[in-house]
mmCIF file of C-alpha atoms in Angstrom:
data_model
loop_
_atom_site.group_PDB
_atom_site.id
_atom_site.type_symbol
_atom_site.label_atom_id
_atom_site.label_comp_id
_atom_site.label_asym_id
_atom_site.label_seq_id
_atom_site.Cartn_x
_atom_site.Cartn_y
_atom_site.Cartn_z
ATOM 1 C CA UNK M 179 129.640 47.816 28.122
ATOM 2 C CA UNK M 180 126.146 46.810 29.216
ATOM 3 C CA UNK M 181 124.437 48.614 32.082
ATOM 4 C CA UNK M 182 121.092 47.878 33.721
ATOM 5 C CA UNK M 183 118.387 49.989 35.330
ATOM 6 C CA UNK M 184 115.924 48.434 37.765
ATOM 7 C CA UNK M 185 112.500 50.053 38.003
ATOM 8 C CA UNK M 186 108.782 49.368 38.092
ATOM 9 C CA UNK M 187 108.538 49.858 34.308
ATOM 10 C CA UNK M 188 110.476 49.755 31.065
ATOM 11 C CA UNK M 189 112.595 52.864 30.523
ATOM 12 C CA UNK M 190 113.317 53.274 26.799
ATOM 13 C CA UNK M 191 114.129 56.986 27.066
ATOM 14 C CA UNK M 192 116.016 57.690 30.301
ATOM 15 C CA UNK M 193 115.622 61.086 31.926
ATOM 16 C CA UNK M 194 117.065 62.781 34.958
ATOM 17 C CA UNK M 195 114.269 63.402 37.410
ATOM 18 C CA UNK M 196 114.468 65.077 40.772
ATOM 19 C CA UNK M 197 114.566 62.316 43.377
ATOM 20 C CA UNK M 198 112.349 62.349 46.447
ATOM 21 C CA UNK M 199 115.410 61.548 48.570
ATOM 22 C CA UNK M 200 119.128 62.226 48.496
ATOM 23 C CA UNK M 201 121.219 59.696 46.592
ATOM 24 C CA UNK M 202 124.837 58.488 46.777
ATOM 25 C CA UNK M 203 125.997 60.313 43.649
ATOM 26 C CA UNK M 204 123.440 63.127 43.566
ATOM 27 C CA UNK M 205 120.622 63.493 41.093
ATOM 28 C CA UNK M 206 120.916 61.375 37.990
ATOM 29 C CA UNK M 207 119.733 58.314 36.125
ATOM 30 C CA UNK M 208 121.239 55.345 37.957
ATOM 31 C CA UNK M 209 122.453 52.139 36.343
ATOM 32 C CA UNK M 210 124.708 49.242 37.325
ATOM 33 C CA UNK M 211 126.845 46.695 35.496
ATOM 34 C CA UNK M 212 125.260 43.996 37.676
ATOM 35 C CA UNK M 213 122.016 42.399 36.516
ATOM 36 C CA UNK M 214 121.663 40.972 40.055
ATOM 37 C CA UNK M 215 121.765 44.468 41.582
ATOM 38 C CA UNK M 216 119.289 45.823 38.998
ATOM 39 C CA UNK M 217 116.856 42.982 39.743
ATOM 40 C CA UNK M 218 117.179 43.613 43.475
ATOM 41 C CA UNK M 219 116.474 47.323 42.980
ATOM 42 C CA UNK M 220 113.484 46.646 40.699
ATOM 43 C CA UNK M 221 112.016 44.300 43.290
ATOM 44 C CA UNK M 222 112.586 46.834 46.084
ATOM 45 C CA UNK M 223 111.205 49.883 44.260
ATOM 46 C CA UNK M 224 108.101 48.368 42.661
ATOM 47 C CA UNK M 225 106.073 47.839 45.862
ATOM 48 C CA UNK M 226 106.684 51.490 46.793
ATOM 49 C CA UNK M 227 105.224 52.670 43.491
ATOM 50 C CA UNK M 228 102.048 50.607 43.544
ATOM 51 C CA UNK M 229 99.615 50.221 41.961
ATOM 52 C CA UNK M 230 101.543 50.777 38.743
ATOM 53 C CA UNK M 231 104.140 48.599 37.132
ATOM 54 C CA UNK M 232 106.010 45.359 37.548
ATOM 55 C CA UNK M 233 109.665 44.829 38.502
ATOM 56 C CA UNK M 234 111.504 45.511 35.245
ATOM 57 C CA UNK M 235 115.141 45.720 34.212
ATOM 58 C CA UNK M 236 116.034 47.852 31.201
ATOM 59 C CA UNK M 237 119.344 47.109 29.463
ATOM 60 C CA UNK M 238 121.511 49.704 27.728
ATOM 61 C CA UNK M 239 124.771 49.670 25.866
ATOM 62 C CA UNK M 240 127.286 52.440 26.544
ATOM 63 C CA UNK M 241 130.729 53.171 25.200
ATOM 64 C CA UNK M 242 132.512 53.907 28.477
ATOM 65 C CA UNK M 243 135.841 54.708 26.802
ATOM 66 C CA UNK M 244 134.178 57.295 24.563
ATOM 67 C CA UNK M 245 132.313 58.758 27.551
ATOM 68 C CA UNK M 246 135.596 59.143 29.449
ATOM 69 C CA UNK M 247 137.033 61.094 26.508
ATOM 70 C CA UNK M 248 133.981 63.313 25.939
ATOM 71 C CA UNK M 249 132.390 63.826 29.355
ATOM 72 C CA UNK M 250 133.330 64.923 32.839
ATOM 73 C CA UNK M 251 133.601 61.493 34.539
ATOM 74 C CA UNK M 252 134.303 60.780 38.203
ATOM 75 C CA UNK M 253 135.353 57.185 38.889
ATOM 76 C CA UNK M 254 135.759 55.598 42.307
ATOM 77 C CA UNK M 255 137.670 52.327 42.203
ATOM 78 C CA UNK M 256 136.718 51.428 45.769
ATOM 79 C CA UNK M 257 134.830 52.599 48.834
ATOM 80 C CA UNK M 258 137.686 54.746 50.129
ATOM 81 C CA UNK M 259 137.986 58.114 51.903
ATOM 82 C CA UNK M 260 137.236 60.141 48.775
ATOM 83 C CA UNK M 261 134.181 58.001 47.943
ATOM 84 C CA UNK M 262 132.924 58.229 51.524
ATOM 85 C CA UNK M 263 133.134 62.039 51.553
ATOM 86 C CA UNK M 264 131.394 62.308 48.181
ATOM 87 C CA UNK M 265 128.545 59.946 49.125
ATOM 88 C CA UNK M 266 128.136 61.435 52.596
ATOM 89 C CA UNK M 267 127.920 64.998 51.222
ATOM 90 C CA UNK M 268 125.413 63.953 48.557
ATOM 91 C CA UNK M 269 123.261 62.119 51.080
ATOM 92 C CA UNK M 270 123.257 65.211 53.299
ATOM 93 C CA UNK M 271 122.516 67.334 50.196
ATOM 94 C CA UNK M 272 125.522 69.572 50.916
ATOM 95 C CA UNK M 273 127.796 68.578 48.013
ATOM 96 C CA UNK M 274 129.000 71.713 46.229
ATOM 97 C CA UNK M 275 132.028 70.451 44.315
ATOM 98 C CA UNK M 276 132.540 69.795 40.614
ATOM 99 C CA UNK M 277 129.552 69.003 38.436
ATOM 100 C CA UNK M 278 129.970 65.587 36.852
ATOM 101 C CA UNK M 279 128.317 64.117 33.770
ATOM 102 C CA UNK M 280 128.981 60.554 34.968
ATOM 103 C CA UNK M 281 129.802 59.219 38.420
ATOM 104 C CA UNK M 282 130.838 55.560 38.569
ATOM 105 C CA UNK M 283 131.777 53.526 41.614
ATOM 106 C CA UNK M 284 130.598 51.371 44.523
ATOM 107 C CA UNK M 285 127.011 51.531 45.710
ATOM 108 C CA UNK M 286 126.162 51.843 49.389
ATOM 109 C CA UNK M 287 123.629 49.033 49.032
ATOM 110 C CA UNK M 288 121.403 47.146 51.488
ATOM 111 C CA UNK M 289 124.314 45.111 52.841
ATOM 112 C CA UNK M 290 126.237 48.133 54.121
ATOM 113 C CA UNK M 291 123.373 50.600 54.473
ATOM 114 C CA UNK M 292 123.075 49.868 58.188
ATOM 115 C CA UNK M 293 126.776 50.597 58.780
ATOM 116 C CA UNK M 294 126.538 53.784 56.713
ATOM 117 C CA UNK M 295 123.520 54.897 58.774
ATOM 118 C CA UNK M 296 125.461 54.274 61.984
ATOM 119 C CA UNK M 297 128.276 56.463 60.633
ATOM 120 C CA UNK M 298 125.866 59.220 59.579
ATOM 121 C CA UNK M 299 124.318 59.099 63.054
ATOM 122 C CA UNK M 300 127.704 59.419 64.761
ATOM 123 C CA UNK M 301 127.510 55.933 66.317
ATOM 124 C CA UNK M 302 130.621 54.579 64.556
ATOM 125 C CA UNK M 303 133.701 56.426 63.353
ATOM 126 C CA UNK M 304 134.829 57.033 59.812
ATOM 127 C CA UNK M 305 137.682 54.568 60.348
ATOM 128 C CA UNK M 306 135.268 51.869 61.565
ATOM 129 C CA UNK M 307 132.996 52.369 58.553
ATOM 130 C CA UNK M 308 135.903 52.176 56.097
ATOM 131 C CA UNK M 309 137.140 49.026 57.858
ATOM 132 C CA UNK M 310 133.684 47.434 57.488
ATOM 133 C CA UNK M 311 133.559 48.386 53.793
ATOM 134 C CA UNK M 312 137.008 46.983 52.986
ATOM 135 C CA UNK M 313 135.982 43.350 53.263
ATOM 136 C CA UNK M 314 132.844 43.730 51.159
ATOM 137 C CA UNK M 315 132.424 42.903 47.497
ATOM 138 C CA UNK M 316 130.226 45.878 46.653
ATOM 139 C CA UNK M 317 128.085 46.265 43.565
ATOM 140 C CA UNK M 318 128.719 49.272 41.346
ATOM 141 C CA UNK M 319 126.534 52.079 40.129
ATOM 142 C CA UNK M 320 126.920 54.464 37.230
ATOM 143 C CA UNK M 321 124.924 57.661 37.566
ATOM 144 C CA UNK M 322 124.219 59.671 34.418
ATOM 145 C CA UNK M 323 124.031 63.180 35.871
ATOM 146 C CA UNK M 324 123.554 65.381 32.807
ATOM 147 C CA UNK M 325 121.431 65.409 29.680
ATOM 148 C CA UNK M 326 124.674 65.243 27.706
ATOM 149 C CA UNK M 327 125.535 61.951 29.455
ATOM 150 C CA UNK M 328 122.049 60.457 29.009
ATOM 151 C CA UNK M 329 122.574 60.560 25.227
ATOM 152 C CA UNK M 330 125.232 57.836 25.590
ATOM 153 C CA UNK M 331 122.645 55.285 26.795
ATOM 154 C CA UNK M 332 121.503 53.092 23.915
ATOM 155 C CA UNK M 333 118.403 51.114 24.896
ATOM 156 C CA UNK M 334 118.698 47.410 24.059
ATOM 157 C CA UNK M 335 115.758 45.688 25.760
ATOM 158 C CA UNK M 336 113.778 45.333 28.947
ATOM 159 C CA UNK M 337 112.381 42.377 30.822
ATOM 160 C CA UNK M 338 109.997 41.869 33.699
ATOM 161 C CA UNK M 339 111.921 40.112 36.470
#
């Protein structure tokens, strides 16, 4: 399986760094199976990290089946109740459940970010948010949350986008 990481630079040797904000799946090195999503992220992040870098997508190969056998993997098939609780708790930085090596599932991207913010602010209900998410074709994200998991990323190439 190929996965992509959008950034302001090539990332040959991925590392888990402490983020300056809370993320959907907690701290980790984030990738996606969608080149389109990686390009979008690279283009969004690069202006915030000026003056260094250019929008760049790094490509990796991973053996997902082997990772599932060897690592502690959490997989969300859709943006459902369980996913919502997990993302919400991570964004609030109050998640204290199992420690995962890999978390894989839908991304709360730009398209639904506004609805998610309304939910977090108490403006819409949980049921309303889940209803809004149901009709969306969401991109995915795969977060590598441990050094053990990072070792499964085999760098293939990078390209400025």
